[in-house]
Short mmCIF file of C-alpha atoms in Angstrom, two decimals:
data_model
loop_
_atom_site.label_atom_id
_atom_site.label_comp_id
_atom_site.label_asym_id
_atom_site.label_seq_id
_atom_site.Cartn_x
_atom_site.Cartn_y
_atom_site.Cartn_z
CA UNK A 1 0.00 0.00 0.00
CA UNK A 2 1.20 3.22 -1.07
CA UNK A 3 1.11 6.65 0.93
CA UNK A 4 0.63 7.14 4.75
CA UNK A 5 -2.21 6.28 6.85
CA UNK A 6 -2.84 9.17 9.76
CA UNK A 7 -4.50 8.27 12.70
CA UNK A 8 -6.76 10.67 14.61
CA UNK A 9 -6.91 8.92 17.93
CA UNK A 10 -6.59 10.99 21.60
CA UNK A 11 -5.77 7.90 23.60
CA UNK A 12 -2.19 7.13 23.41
CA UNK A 13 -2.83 3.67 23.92
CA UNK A 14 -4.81 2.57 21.38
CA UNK A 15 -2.96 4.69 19.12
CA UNK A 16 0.32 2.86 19.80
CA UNK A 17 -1.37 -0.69 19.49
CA UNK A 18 -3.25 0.53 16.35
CA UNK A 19 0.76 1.91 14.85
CA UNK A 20 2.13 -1.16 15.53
CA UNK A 21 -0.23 -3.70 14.14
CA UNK A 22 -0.32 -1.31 11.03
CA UNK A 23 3.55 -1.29 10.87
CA UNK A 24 3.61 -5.18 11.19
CA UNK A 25 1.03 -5.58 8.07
CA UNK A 26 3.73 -3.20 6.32
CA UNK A 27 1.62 0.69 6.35
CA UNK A 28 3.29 3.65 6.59
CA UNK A 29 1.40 5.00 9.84
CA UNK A 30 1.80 8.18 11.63
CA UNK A 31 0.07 8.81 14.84
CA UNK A 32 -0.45 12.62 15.75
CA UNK A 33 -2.56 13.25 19.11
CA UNK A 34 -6.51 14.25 18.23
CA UNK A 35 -8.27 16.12 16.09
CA UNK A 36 -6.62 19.68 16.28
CA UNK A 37 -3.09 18.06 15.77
CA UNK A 38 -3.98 15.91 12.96
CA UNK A 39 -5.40 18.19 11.25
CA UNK A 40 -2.29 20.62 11.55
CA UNK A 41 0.17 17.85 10.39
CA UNK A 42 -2.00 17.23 7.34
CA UNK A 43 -1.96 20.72 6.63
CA UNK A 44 1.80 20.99 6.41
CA UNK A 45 2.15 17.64 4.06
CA UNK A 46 -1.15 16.99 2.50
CA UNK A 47 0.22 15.02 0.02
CA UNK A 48 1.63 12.22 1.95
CA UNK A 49 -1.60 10.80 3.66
CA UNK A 50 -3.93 8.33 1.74
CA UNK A 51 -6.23 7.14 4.56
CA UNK A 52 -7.28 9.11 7.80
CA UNK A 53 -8.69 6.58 10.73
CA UNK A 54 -10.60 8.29 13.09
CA UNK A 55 -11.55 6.68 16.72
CA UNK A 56 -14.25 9.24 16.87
CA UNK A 57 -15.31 10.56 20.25
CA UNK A 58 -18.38 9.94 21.79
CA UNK A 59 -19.01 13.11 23.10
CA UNK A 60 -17.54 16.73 22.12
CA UNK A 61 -15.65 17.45 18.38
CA UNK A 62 -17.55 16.92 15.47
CA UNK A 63 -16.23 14.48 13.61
CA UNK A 64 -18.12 14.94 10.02
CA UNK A 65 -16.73 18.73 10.83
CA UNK A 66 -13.52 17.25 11.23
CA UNK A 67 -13.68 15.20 8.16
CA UNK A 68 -14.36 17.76 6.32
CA UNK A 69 -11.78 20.15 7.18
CA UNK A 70 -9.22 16.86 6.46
CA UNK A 71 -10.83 16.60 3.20
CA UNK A 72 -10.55 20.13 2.30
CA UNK A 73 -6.90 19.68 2.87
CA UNK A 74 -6.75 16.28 0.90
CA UNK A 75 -8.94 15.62 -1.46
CA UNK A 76 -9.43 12.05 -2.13
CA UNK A 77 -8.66 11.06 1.19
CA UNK A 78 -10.05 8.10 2.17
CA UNK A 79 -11.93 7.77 5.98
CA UNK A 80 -12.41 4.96 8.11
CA UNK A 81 -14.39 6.26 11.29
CA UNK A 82 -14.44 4.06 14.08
CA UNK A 83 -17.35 4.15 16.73
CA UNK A 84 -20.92 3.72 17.30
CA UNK A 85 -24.30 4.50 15.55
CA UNK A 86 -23.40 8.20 15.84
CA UNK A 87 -20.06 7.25 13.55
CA UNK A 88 -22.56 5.21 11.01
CA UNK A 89 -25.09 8.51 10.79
CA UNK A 90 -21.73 10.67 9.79
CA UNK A 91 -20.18 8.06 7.27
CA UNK A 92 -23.41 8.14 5.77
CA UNK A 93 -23.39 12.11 5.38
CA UNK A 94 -19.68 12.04 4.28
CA UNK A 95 -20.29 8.81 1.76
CA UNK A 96 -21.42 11.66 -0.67
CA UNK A 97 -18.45 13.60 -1.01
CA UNK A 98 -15.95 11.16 0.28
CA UNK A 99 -14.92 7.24 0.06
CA UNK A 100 -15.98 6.92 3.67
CA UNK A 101 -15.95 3.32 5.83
CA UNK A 102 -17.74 2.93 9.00
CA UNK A 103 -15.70 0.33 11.57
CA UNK A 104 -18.32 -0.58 14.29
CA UNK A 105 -17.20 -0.86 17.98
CA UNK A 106 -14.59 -3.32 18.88
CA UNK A 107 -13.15 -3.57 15.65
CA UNK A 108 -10.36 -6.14 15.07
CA UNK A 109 -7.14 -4.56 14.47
CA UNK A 110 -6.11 -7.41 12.07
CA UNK A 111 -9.01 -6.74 10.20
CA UNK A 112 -8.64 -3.30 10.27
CA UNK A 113 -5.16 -3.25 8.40
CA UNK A 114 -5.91 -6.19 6.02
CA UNK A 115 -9.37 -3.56 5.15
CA UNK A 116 -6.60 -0.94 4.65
CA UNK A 117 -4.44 -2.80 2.71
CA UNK A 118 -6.38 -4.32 0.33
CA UNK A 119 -7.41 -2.48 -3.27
CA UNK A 120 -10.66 -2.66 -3.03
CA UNK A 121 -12.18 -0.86 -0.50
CA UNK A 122 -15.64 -0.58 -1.54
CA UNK A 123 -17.29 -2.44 1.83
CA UNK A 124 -19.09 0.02 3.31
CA UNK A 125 -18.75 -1.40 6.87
CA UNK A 126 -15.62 -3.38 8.28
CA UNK A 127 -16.39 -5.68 11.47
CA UNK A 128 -19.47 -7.51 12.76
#
C-alpha cells in the first residue's frame, strides 16, 4: 500500500497498538494526538496521507466537521471512522463527497489493516 495512513486517535494507547499492528502488516502509519493536531500535520504535508482513521469521540468534536476540514486539505482522502451509531449517521453524510468506511465498535485490528491494505475498499462497513 502506497502513501501514509494518519491516525486521529486521543488515547495514546490505542494509538500505539493501532501503529504497531499497522507497521507489522507493512503501512506507513503516523500517529499525531486528536483532532486539532492531525489536522495541523495534514496541513503541512497533504500530500503524503492516503487514509485518515478516526476513533471518533463519543461526546464533544464533530467528527463529520472534522472530516471535512481533512478533506478540504486532501482531497481524495479516504476515511475509516471508528465508533458507534453516531459514527454510522456521519459516514453516511460524508459517503457523498468522500470514500468513507464505518468500523463498528470493537473492531479487530487485524481486520482493520488487512481492510486498509487491500485495493478494493468498496465495503461500506468493516467488522461484525
Amino acid at each position: 500500500m502506497g502513501g501514509l495512513v494518519l491516525i486521529a486517535i486521543d488515547e495514546p494507547s490505542i494509538a500505539r497498538m493501532l501503529t504497531r499492528v499497522f507497521k507489522k502488516t507493512g503501512m506507513n502509519v503516523l500517529w499525531m494526538g486528536g483532532f486539532a493536531q492531525s489536522l495541523d500535520w495534514l496541513r503541512s504535508r497533504p500530500l503524503e496521507v492516503t487514509h485518515l482513521f478516526v476513533d471518533c469521540p463519543s461526546a464533544g468534536e464533530d467528527v463529520v466537521e472534522f472530516s471535512l476540514n481533512a478533506l478540504s486539505l486532501r482531497p481524495g482522502l479516504k476515511l475509516l471512522l471508528a465508533g458507534g451509531t453516531e459514527t454510522a449517521e456521519a459516514v453516511e453524510t460524508l459517503s457523498e463527497c468522500a470514500e468513507a468506511v464505518y468500523v463498528p465498535k470493537p473492531y479487530l485490528p487485524t481486520e482493520l489493516a488487512w481492510q486498509l491494505r487491500s485495493p478494493h475498499r468498496s465495503r461500506p462497513q468493516i467488522g461484525r
